[in-house]
Amino acid sequence: LSSSHGESLGPGPEFDLIRRFLQHAAPAPPEVTLGPGDDCALVSAPQLALSSDMSVEGVHFQRDWLTPHEIGYRAAAAALSDLAAMAARPIGLLASLALPDADRGETAVALMAGVTEAAARLGAGVLGGDVTGSLGALALDVTVVGAADAPILRNGARAGDEVWVTGELGGADTALAAWLRGDVPDARARERFARPAPRTREALWLAAHVRPTALIDLSDGLAGDAAHIGAASGVAIVFDLSAIPVFTEGGAGAADTETALRRALSGGEDYELCFTAPPGRVQPLAAAFEAEFGVRLSRVAEAEPGAGVWHRGAGGRQPLRLRGFQHFGGE
Amino acid sequence: LSSSHGESLGPGPEFDLIRRFLQHAAPAPPEVTLGPGDDCALVSAPQLALSSDMSVEGVHFQRDWLTPHEIGYRAAAAALSDLAAMAARPIGLLASLALPDADRGETAVALMAGVTEAAARLGAGVLGGDVTGSLGALALDVTVVGAADAPILRNGARAGDEVWVTGELGGADTALAAWLRGDVPDARARERFARPAPRTREALWLAAHVRPTALIDLSDGLAGDAAHIGAASGVAIVFDLSAIPVFTEGGAGAADTETALRRALSGGEDYELCFTAPPGRVQPLAAAFEAEFGVRLSRVAEAEPGAGVWHRGAGGRQPLRLRGFQHFGGE
């Protein structure tokens, strides 16, 4: 099978655009037996993980917040994070773009350059996709494909397991809050929103060294995503709120502690990892993890018999009242 | 690995909708080692074919032409046709929906019922996807996954090969033309647009019995899609215009012969197959094919040395002047 990079496409403006996209494509990993240009791409691996993630202008981002390159990067990173959430290794992605007429030139090329960069940073190639018009907003749907030799699901947590998270939580929501009130966000917060880093290498390291019992990525906020692990595993999640690694912004307008904690729990799109492991298994490995990746590991909760999401208060465990993040459109 | 059908999702209106989608899901084929509900689906097969197809309201369809069920069915069928175009066997699909607020109840459920029916008819399951809001139009992106044990590409046609098509061409464009001029389309033409039948079983039969040298599906019109085979294979395609199987509508307002021929050549979204084979290989098998599927096989062109798309005229071969279909939005 030959990998065809656009030279197999006939004439037409849609195909000219696809040819421009493919000029900057990085080499795909060896599992990709046929790249873009035919009716389908072909991938060979013992087991593949697949997930799709749609980003829509006005729902997931506003155009004046992000450059077209960042819009593409962020959409691809969000989708790639779902592979990290299974400890799957990225192979490639398909990107479908719905583009208003004015965006079908340089904007489209910059969007795809962002998608391609996010993929290439994790060793993945662009396998295909679609380009079409849109009478309204710009939308991107990214489908990711990864090698899942030993996937870690949401359903393996057991009562007594510790619940850990990577990194700091609430950064993306901090940027969002600044934009929504008309401010310029803190630079680090903006970076968390505009160029999230899928924890792919971190997830593969954890799979190899810690063997988590359950794993998920944080796209809807820690409280809501931990609830998915709890529901899938048949356990209650009980947080120690003082242990949550809260993103803190700089500057005079920085949020108070309670706001920062709320953002960490219910602000979405941090794309950190949340995982569970039997007691005592993670702590001896935490220093090595942090040295390898420069990313914190924090033990934030415990799995207990029961269901739902709680926090440990003065009078025992109490229900956590925060709702998961569901996009800023008020859905 | 357990197949989790929504019971592993935490609370929230988005997840309630996904739970409703999954209630009517058909059993997936055995290659699906994990269905929807976790961060990714898992599929095991020696080689997978992957393709995405985006459908946008106002670009690919108007809401008053089709029911929500038909919008979903048609979007999934269009994507599944790309698997037929490689002679790949459908395993599953991922469907991402961008939905205006008013569509997030019954309309969304009917859309996904259409997607699910189109998949189930070909033995494929719904593996996952995404649901999000849309401030503008309704959009669906469908990514299909198929088993590609012996894929047939676009690049194998050789000078001297015959070019064949399945079925009749121009039906979907006939319905589109009626809607665009404010008429009610011919019932058979409407069916071709609203519920296209991917030629999956036909492609697998052809792969087994005819062993085509190149294969593509007709999504952009015969002239444009045959040009892709020509460009990928390094040959010219020379049509015999009198041999093209033209869709003919009933009724007093039926199109004239020239219009019907133009629609067959440049009208898109018929989702028939076009394939090439060495001289004499197809004809002895055509009757068996037609008996098996009730679908015509027509020899419409020949591959010759050179490039481009031509037709055989009185004075030898002449360039074909028709342009490929690029959606009714005038892209």
Short mmCIF file of N, CA, C and O in Angstrom, two decimals, chain A residues 20-135:
data_model
loop_
_atom_site.label_atom_id
_atom_site.label_comp_id
_atom_site.label_asym_id
_atom_site.label_seq_id
_atom_site.Cartn_x
_atom_site.Cartn_y
_atom_site.Cartn_z
N ARG A 20 -3.38 21.50 0.47
CA ARG A 20 -2.61 22.43 1.30
C ARG A 20 -2.47 21.89 2.73
O ARG A 20 -1.42 22.02 3.35
N PHE A 21 -3.55 21.31 3.26
CA PHE A 21 -3.49 20.73 4.60
C PHE A 21 -2.36 19.70 4.68
O PHE A 21 -1.65 19.59 5.68
N LEU A 22 -2.28 18.89 3.64
CA LEU A 22 -1.42 17.71 3.73
C LEU A 22 0.05 18.03 3.50
O LEU A 22 0.92 17.23 3.81
N GLN A 23 0.33 19.24 2.99
CA GLN A 23 1.72 19.61 2.74
C GLN A 23 2.56 19.60 4.01
O GLN A 23 3.75 19.33 3.97
N HIS A 24 1.93 19.95 5.14
CA HIS A 24 2.70 20.09 6.37
C HIS A 24 2.53 18.89 7.31
O HIS A 24 2.88 18.96 8.47
N ALA A 25 1.97 17.81 6.79
CA ALA A 25 1.74 16.65 7.65
C ALA A 25 3.05 16.00 8.03
O ALA A 25 3.96 15.88 7.22
N ALA A 26 3.15 15.62 9.29
CA ALA A 26 4.32 14.89 9.77
C ALA A 26 4.19 13.42 9.38
O ALA A 26 3.09 12.96 9.08
N PRO A 27 5.30 12.70 9.38
CA PRO A 27 5.20 11.26 9.09
C PRO A 27 4.33 10.58 10.15
O PRO A 27 4.43 10.90 11.33
N ALA A 28 3.49 9.68 9.73
CA ALA A 28 2.63 8.96 10.66
C ALA A 28 3.38 7.75 11.20
O ALA A 28 4.33 7.28 10.59
N PRO A 29 2.96 7.24 12.37
CA PRO A 29 3.62 6.05 12.92
C PRO A 29 3.39 4.82 12.02
O PRO A 29 2.51 4.84 11.15
N PRO A 30 4.16 3.76 12.24
CA PRO A 30 4.12 2.62 11.32
C PRO A 30 2.79 1.88 11.28
O PRO A 30 2.51 1.18 10.32
N GLU A 31 1.96 2.06 12.32
CA GLU A 31 0.64 1.42 12.29
C GLU A 31 -0.25 1.96 11.17
O GLU A 31 -1.24 1.33 10.79
N VAL A 32 0.09 3.15 10.65
CA VAL A 32 -0.72 3.74 9.57
C VAL A 32 -0.26 3.14 8.25
O VAL A 32 0.78 3.50 7.71
N THR A 33 -1.04 2.19 7.74
CA THR A 33 -0.65 1.49 6.52
C THR A 33 -1.10 2.26 5.27
O THR A 33 -0.58 2.01 4.20
N LEU A 34 -2.05 3.17 5.42
CA LEU A 34 -2.41 4.08 4.32
C LEU A 34 -2.87 5.41 4.93
O LEU A 34 -3.80 5.44 5.72
N GLY A 35 -2.21 6.48 4.53
CA GLY A 35 -2.56 7.81 5.02
C GLY A 35 -3.71 8.42 4.25
O GLY A 35 -4.44 7.72 3.54
N PRO A 36 -3.90 9.73 4.36
CA PRO A 36 -5.04 10.37 3.73
C PRO A 36 -4.92 10.39 2.21
O PRO A 36 -3.84 10.30 1.66
N GLY A 37 -6.06 10.55 1.54
CA GLY A 37 -6.07 10.68 0.09
C GLY A 37 -6.95 9.69 -0.62
O GLY A 37 -7.40 9.95 -1.72
N ASP A 38 -7.22 8.54 0.03
CA ASP A 38 -8.16 7.58 -0.58
C ASP A 38 -9.50 7.72 0.15
O ASP A 38 -9.72 8.68 0.86
N ASP A 39 -10.42 6.77 -0.05
CA ASP A 39 -11.72 6.88 0.61
C ASP A 39 -11.61 6.72 2.12
O ASP A 39 -12.38 7.31 2.86
N CYS A 40 -10.66 5.89 2.57
CA CYS A 40 -10.44 5.66 3.98
C CYS A 40 -8.93 5.65 4.24
O CYS A 40 -8.15 5.41 3.33
N ALA A 41 -8.54 5.89 5.47
CA ALA A 41 -7.18 5.57 5.91
C ALA A 41 -7.19 4.14 6.44
O ALA A 41 -8.25 3.60 6.79
N LEU A 42 -6.02 3.53 6.49
CA LEU A 42 -5.91 2.17 7.00
C LEU A 42 -4.92 2.13 8.16
O LEU A 42 -3.84 2.73 8.08
N VAL A 43 -5.30 1.42 9.22
CA VAL A 43 -4.48 1.34 10.43
C VAL A 43 -4.43 -0.12 10.88
O VAL A 43 -5.46 -0.79 10.92
N SER A 44 -3.23 -0.58 11.21
CA SER A 44 -3.06 -1.95 11.70
C SER A 44 -2.48 -1.92 13.10
O SER A 44 -1.37 -1.41 13.31
N ALA A 45 -3.20 -2.46 14.06
CA ALA A 45 -2.75 -2.58 15.44
C ALA A 45 -3.61 -3.65 16.11
O ALA A 45 -4.75 -3.87 15.67
N PRO A 46 -3.08 -4.31 17.13
CA PRO A 46 -3.89 -5.38 17.74
C PRO A 46 -5.23 -4.90 18.29
O PRO A 46 -6.25 -5.55 18.11
N GLN A 47 -5.23 -3.76 18.97
CA GLN A 47 -6.50 -3.21 19.47
C GLN A 47 -6.43 -1.69 19.40
O GLN A 47 -5.46 -1.09 19.86
N LEU A 48 -7.49 -1.10 18.83
CA LEU A 48 -7.53 0.36 18.69
C LEU A 48 -8.55 0.97 19.63
O LEU A 48 -9.64 0.42 19.83
N ALA A 49 -8.19 2.13 20.19
CA ALA A 49 -9.11 2.96 20.96
C ALA A 49 -9.57 4.10 20.07
O ALA A 49 -8.76 4.68 19.33
N LEU A 50 -10.87 4.42 20.11
CA LEU A 50 -11.46 5.43 19.24
C LEU A 50 -12.35 6.36 20.03
O LEU A 50 -13.15 5.91 20.85
N SER A 51 -12.24 7.66 19.76
CA SER A 51 -13.09 8.63 20.44
C SER A 51 -13.23 9.88 19.58
O SER A 51 -12.32 10.22 18.83
N SER A 52 -14.38 10.55 19.68
CA SER A 52 -14.63 11.78 18.92
C SER A 52 -14.93 12.93 19.87
O SER A 52 -15.56 12.74 20.91
N ASP A 53 -14.53 14.12 19.46
CA ASP A 53 -14.76 15.31 20.28
C ASP A 53 -15.06 16.49 19.36
O ASP A 53 -14.26 16.82 18.49
N MET A 54 -16.22 17.09 19.53
CA MET A 54 -16.68 18.18 18.67
C MET A 54 -16.46 19.51 19.38
O MET A 54 -16.81 19.66 20.55
N SER A 55 -15.89 20.50 18.67
CA SER A 55 -15.70 21.85 19.19
C SER A 55 -16.47 22.82 18.30
O SER A 55 -16.27 22.83 17.08
N VAL A 56 -17.30 23.65 18.90
CA VAL A 56 -18.17 24.55 18.14
C VAL A 56 -17.95 25.98 18.61
O VAL A 56 -17.95 26.25 19.81
N GLU A 57 -17.76 26.86 17.64
CA GLU A 57 -17.62 28.29 17.93
C GLU A 57 -18.86 28.79 18.67
O GLU A 57 -19.99 28.47 18.31
N GLY A 58 -18.64 29.59 19.71
CA GLY A 58 -19.76 30.12 20.48
C GLY A 58 -20.21 29.19 21.59
O GLY A 58 -20.96 29.59 22.47
N VAL A 59 -19.78 27.93 21.54
CA VAL A 59 -20.11 26.97 22.59
C VAL A 59 -18.85 26.60 23.37
O VAL A 59 -18.81 26.69 24.60
N HIS A 60 -17.80 26.21 22.64
CA HIS A 60 -16.54 25.82 23.29
C HIS A 60 -15.49 26.91 23.26
O HIS A 60 -14.52 26.85 24.01
N PHE A 61 -15.62 27.84 22.35
CA PHE A 61 -14.65 28.93 22.26
C PHE A 61 -15.30 30.10 21.54
O PHE A 61 -16.30 29.94 20.83
N GLN A 62 -14.73 31.27 21.75
CA GLN A 62 -15.10 32.44 20.95
C GLN A 62 -13.91 32.76 20.07
O GLN A 62 -12.75 32.62 20.49
N ARG A 63 -14.20 33.24 18.89
CA ARG A 63 -13.14 33.46 17.92
C ARG A 63 -12.18 34.56 18.36
O ARG A 63 -11.00 34.53 18.00
N ASP A 64 -12.65 35.54 19.14
CA ASP A 64 -11.73 36.61 19.55
C ASP A 64 -10.87 36.22 20.76
O ASP A 64 -10.01 36.98 21.18
N TRP A 65 -11.09 35.03 21.31
CA TRP A 65 -10.22 34.56 22.39
C TRP A 65 -8.98 33.85 21.87
O TRP A 65 -7.92 33.87 22.51
N LEU A 66 -9.14 33.15 20.77
CA LEU A 66 -8.09 32.24 20.30
C LEU A 66 -7.73 32.54 18.84
O LEU A 66 -8.58 32.96 18.06
N THR A 67 -6.48 32.27 18.48
CA THR A 67 -6.11 32.31 17.06
C THR A 67 -6.65 31.05 16.38
O THR A 67 -6.94 30.05 17.04
N PRO A 68 -6.78 31.07 15.06
CA PRO A 68 -7.22 29.85 14.36
C PRO A 68 -6.31 28.65 14.66
O PRO A 68 -6.79 27.53 14.85
N HIS A 69 -4.99 28.91 14.76
CA HIS A 69 -4.07 27.82 15.09
C HIS A 69 -4.41 27.23 16.45
O HIS A 69 -4.44 26.01 16.64
N GLU A 70 -4.70 28.11 17.43
CA GLU A 70 -5.05 27.63 18.77
C GLU A 70 -6.38 26.88 18.77
O GLU A 70 -6.54 25.89 19.50
N ILE A 71 -7.34 27.36 17.98
CA ILE A 71 -8.64 26.66 17.90
C ILE A 71 -8.42 25.22 17.44
O ILE A 71 -8.97 24.27 18.00
N GLY A 72 -7.58 25.06 16.42
CA GLY A 72 -7.30 23.72 15.92
C GLY A 72 -6.51 22.88 16.92
O GLY A 72 -6.82 21.71 17.16
N TYR A 73 -5.50 23.51 17.53
CA TYR A 73 -4.66 22.81 18.50
C TYR A 73 -5.51 22.31 19.66
O TYR A 73 -5.41 21.14 20.07
N ARG A 74 -6.34 23.21 20.19
CA ARG A 74 -7.14 22.89 21.35
C ARG A 74 -8.15 21.78 21.05
O ARG A 74 -8.36 20.87 21.87
N ALA A 75 -8.79 21.84 19.88
CA ALA A 75 -9.77 20.80 19.52
C ALA A 75 -9.09 19.44 19.42
O ALA A 75 -9.62 18.43 19.90
N ALA A 76 -7.91 19.41 18.82
CA ALA A 76 -7.20 18.13 18.69
C ALA A 76 -6.71 17.64 20.04
O ALA A 76 -6.80 16.44 20.36
N ALA A 77 -6.18 18.57 20.87
CA ALA A 77 -5.68 18.18 22.18
C ALA A 77 -6.80 17.61 23.04
O ALA A 77 -6.61 16.61 23.75
N ALA A 78 -7.98 18.23 22.98
CA ALA A 78 -9.13 17.73 23.75
C ALA A 78 -9.48 16.31 23.34
O ALA A 78 -9.76 15.46 24.18
N ALA A 79 -9.45 16.05 22.05
CA ALA A 79 -9.77 14.71 21.57
C ALA A 79 -8.67 13.72 21.95
O ALA A 79 -8.94 12.60 22.40
N LEU A 80 -7.42 14.13 21.79
CA LEU A 80 -6.30 13.25 22.13
C LEU A 80 -6.29 12.89 23.62
O LEU A 80 -5.82 11.82 24.02
N SER A 81 -6.80 13.80 24.45
CA SER A 81 -6.86 13.53 25.88
C SER A 81 -7.70 12.30 26.19
O SER A 81 -7.43 11.60 27.18
N ASP A 82 -8.69 12.00 25.35
CA ASP A 82 -9.50 10.80 25.58
C ASP A 82 -8.69 9.52 25.38
O ASP A 82 -9.03 8.48 25.95
N LEU A 83 -7.64 9.58 24.57
CA LEU A 83 -6.75 8.41 24.47
C LEU A 83 -5.91 8.27 25.74
O LEU A 83 -5.74 7.17 26.27
N ALA A 84 -5.40 9.40 26.24
CA ALA A 84 -4.66 9.37 27.51
C ALA A 84 -5.53 8.77 28.61
O ALA A 84 -5.05 8.02 29.46
N ALA A 85 -6.83 9.09 28.56
CA ALA A 85 -7.77 8.63 29.59
C ALA A 85 -7.97 7.12 29.58
O ALA A 85 -8.58 6.57 30.49
N MET A 86 -7.49 6.44 28.55
CA MET A 86 -7.52 4.97 28.49
C MET A 86 -6.10 4.40 28.53
O MET A 86 -5.93 3.19 28.33
N ALA A 87 -5.10 5.25 28.71
CA ALA A 87 -3.69 4.83 28.58
C ALA A 87 -3.43 4.22 27.20
O ALA A 87 -2.72 3.23 27.08
N ALA A 88 -4.02 4.83 26.17
CA ALA A 88 -3.79 4.39 24.79
C ALA A 88 -2.77 5.33 24.15
O ALA A 88 -2.71 6.52 24.46
N ARG A 89 -1.96 4.78 23.25
CA ARG A 89 -0.91 5.56 22.58
C ARG A 89 -1.46 6.11 21.27
O ARG A 89 -1.93 5.37 20.43
N PRO A 90 -1.39 7.45 21.06
CA PRO A 90 -1.97 8.05 19.85
C PRO A 90 -1.30 7.53 18.57
O PRO A 90 -0.07 7.45 18.50
N ILE A 91 -2.11 7.19 17.59
CA ILE A 91 -1.62 6.82 16.25
C ILE A 91 -1.98 7.91 15.24
O ILE A 91 -1.15 8.32 14.44
N GLY A 92 -3.21 8.37 15.28
CA GLY A 92 -3.61 9.38 14.31
C GLY A 92 -4.97 9.96 14.64
O GLY A 92 -5.59 9.59 15.65
N LEU A 93 -5.41 10.88 13.81
CA LEU A 93 -6.73 11.49 13.99
C LEU A 93 -7.33 11.84 12.64
O LEU A 93 -6.63 11.99 11.64
N LEU A 94 -8.66 11.95 12.65
CA LEU A 94 -9.41 12.47 11.51
C LEU A 94 -10.06 13.77 11.96
O LEU A 94 -10.62 13.84 13.06
N ALA A 95 -9.97 14.81 11.13
CA ALA A 95 -10.50 16.12 11.50
C ALA A 95 -11.53 16.56 10.47
O ALA A 95 -11.22 16.68 9.29
N SER A 96 -12.75 16.78 10.92
CA SER A 96 -13.80 17.30 10.04
C SER A 96 -14.06 18.75 10.39
O SER A 96 -14.31 19.08 11.54
N LEU A 97 -14.01 19.60 9.37
CA LEU A 97 -14.20 21.03 9.56
C LEU A 97 -15.46 21.49 8.84
O LEU A 97 -15.62 21.21 7.66
N ALA A 98 -16.31 22.23 9.55
CA ALA A 98 -17.42 22.95 8.91
C ALA A 98 -17.05 24.43 8.97
O ALA A 98 -16.92 25.00 10.05
N LEU A 99 -16.84 25.02 7.80
CA LEU A 99 -16.22 26.35 7.70
C LEU A 99 -17.14 27.36 7.02
O LEU A 99 -17.56 27.14 5.89
N PRO A 100 -17.42 28.49 7.70
CA PRO A 100 -18.06 29.59 6.99
C PRO A 100 -17.19 30.00 5.79
O PRO A 100 -15.97 29.82 5.81
N ASP A 101 -17.83 30.55 4.76
CA ASP A 101 -17.12 30.86 3.52
C ASP A 101 -15.82 31.64 3.74
O ASP A 101 -14.79 31.34 3.14
N ALA A 102 -15.87 32.64 4.64
CA ALA A 102 -14.71 33.51 4.82
C ALA A 102 -13.52 32.77 5.43
O ALA A 102 -12.40 33.28 5.40
N ASP A 103 -13.76 31.59 5.97
CA ASP A 103 -12.68 30.85 6.65
C ASP A 103 -12.05 29.78 5.78
O ASP A 103 -11.21 29.02 6.26
N ARG A 104 -12.44 29.71 4.51
CA ARG A 104 -12.02 28.55 3.72
C ARG A 104 -10.65 28.73 3.09
O ARG A 104 -10.22 27.90 2.31
N GLY A 105 -9.94 29.78 3.43
CA GLY A 105 -8.57 29.97 2.93
C GLY A 105 -7.57 29.84 4.06
O GLY A 105 -7.37 28.77 4.63
N GLU A 106 -6.94 30.99 4.42
CA GLU A 106 -5.87 30.97 5.42
C GLU A 106 -6.34 30.47 6.77
O GLU A 106 -5.59 29.79 7.49
N THR A 107 -7.57 30.82 7.16
CA THR A 107 -8.07 30.37 8.47
C THR A 107 -8.10 28.85 8.52
O THR A 107 -7.66 28.24 9.51
N ALA A 108 -8.59 28.23 7.47
CA ALA A 108 -8.66 26.76 7.44
C ALA A 108 -7.27 26.16 7.51
O ALA A 108 -7.05 25.17 8.22
N VAL A 109 -6.32 26.75 6.80
CA VAL A 109 -4.96 26.21 6.80
C VAL A 109 -4.34 26.35 8.20
O VAL A 109 -3.69 25.43 8.70
N ALA A 110 -4.58 27.50 8.87
CA ALA A 110 -4.05 27.68 10.23
C ALA A 110 -4.71 26.73 11.22
O ALA A 110 -4.04 26.16 12.10
N LEU A 111 -6.01 26.53 11.10
CA LEU A 111 -6.72 25.57 11.95
C LEU A 111 -6.08 24.19 11.83
O LEU A 111 -5.77 23.53 12.84
N MET A 112 -5.88 23.76 10.58
CA MET A 112 -5.33 22.41 10.38
C MET A 112 -3.87 22.33 10.81
O MET A 112 -3.41 21.27 11.23
N ALA A 113 -3.15 23.45 10.71
CA ALA A 113 -1.77 23.45 11.21
C ALA A 113 -1.77 23.23 12.73
O ALA A 113 -0.91 22.51 13.26
N GLY A 114 -2.73 23.83 13.44
CA GLY A 114 -2.86 23.61 14.88
C GLY A 114 -3.22 22.17 15.20
O GLY A 114 -2.64 21.55 16.10
N VAL A 115 -4.18 21.62 14.46
CA VAL A 115 -4.55 20.21 14.63
C VAL A 115 -3.34 19.31 14.41
O VAL A 115 -3.03 18.41 15.21
N THR A 116 -2.60 19.59 13.33
CA THR A 116 -1.46 18.76 12.96
C THR A 116 -0.36 18.85 14.01
O THR A 116 0.26 17.84 14.37
N GLU A 117 -0.12 20.07 14.56
CA GLU A 117 0.92 20.21 15.58
C GLU A 117 0.57 19.43 16.85
O GLU A 117 1.42 18.75 17.42
N ALA A 118 -0.69 19.56 17.28
CA ALA A 118 -1.10 18.83 18.49
C ALA A 118 -0.91 17.33 18.31
O ALA A 118 -0.47 16.63 19.22
N ALA A 119 -1.23 16.82 17.12
CA ALA A 119 -1.08 15.40 16.84
C ALA A 119 0.40 15.02 16.80
O ALA A 119 0.82 14.04 17.43
N ALA A 120 1.19 15.82 16.08
CA ALA A 120 2.60 15.47 15.87
C ALA A 120 3.38 15.46 17.18
O ALA A 120 4.28 14.65 17.37
N ARG A 121 3.02 16.35 18.13
CA ARG A 121 3.70 16.38 19.42
C ARG A 121 3.57 15.08 20.17
O ARG A 121 4.38 14.77 21.05
N LEU A 122 2.52 14.32 19.86
CA LEU A 122 2.30 13.04 20.54
C LEU A 122 2.57 11.87 19.60
O LEU A 122 2.18 10.73 19.88
N GLY A 123 3.21 12.15 18.46
CA GLY A 123 3.58 11.07 17.55
C GLY A 123 2.48 10.60 16.64
O GLY A 123 2.60 9.57 15.98
N ALA A 124 1.37 11.35 16.59
CA ALA A 124 0.22 10.92 15.79
C ALA A 124 0.20 11.64 14.45
O ALA A 124 0.68 12.77 14.33
N GLY A 125 -0.38 11.02 13.45
CA GLY A 125 -0.52 11.61 12.12
C GLY A 125 -1.96 12.04 11.85
O GLY A 125 -2.87 11.68 12.59
N VAL A 126 -2.13 12.84 10.82
CA VAL A 126 -3.47 13.20 10.35
C VAL A 126 -3.87 12.17 9.29
O VAL A 126 -3.22 12.06 8.25
N LEU A 127 -4.92 11.40 9.58
CA LEU A 127 -5.31 10.26 8.73
C LEU A 127 -6.37 10.62 7.72
O LEU A 127 -6.59 9.89 6.76
N GLY A 128 -7.09 11.71 7.95
CA GLY A 128 -8.19 12.05 7.05
C GLY A 128 -9.11 13.04 7.72
O GLY A 128 -8.72 13.73 8.65
N GLY A 129 -10.34 13.07 7.21
CA GLY A 129 -11.33 14.00 7.74
C GLY A 129 -12.23 14.46 6.63
O GLY A 129 -12.42 13.78 5.62
N ASP A 130 -12.81 15.64 6.83
CA ASP A 130 -13.75 16.17 5.85
C ASP A 130 -13.68 17.69 5.93
O ASP A 130 -13.31 18.25 6.96
N VAL A 131 -13.99 18.35 4.84
CA VAL A 131 -14.07 19.80 4.81
C VAL A 131 -15.38 20.16 4.15
O VAL A 131 -15.67 19.69 3.05
N THR A 132 -16.16 20.98 4.82
CA THR A 132 -17.44 21.37 4.24
C THR A 132 -17.74 22.80 4.62
O THR A 132 -17.07 23.40 5.44
N GLY A 133 -18.76 23.37 4.00
CA GLY A 133 -19.18 24.71 4.33
C GLY A 133 -20.01 24.73 5.60
O GLY A 133 -20.38 23.70 6.15
N SER A 134 -20.22 25.94 6.10
CA SER A 134 -21.11 26.13 7.24
C SER A 134 -21.79 27.47 7.04
O SER A 134 -21.12 28.46 6.77
N LEU A 135 -23.11 27.51 7.19
CA LEU A 135 -23.81 28.79 7.07
C LEU A 135 -23.72 29.57 8.37
O LEU A 135 -23.99 30.76 8.42
#
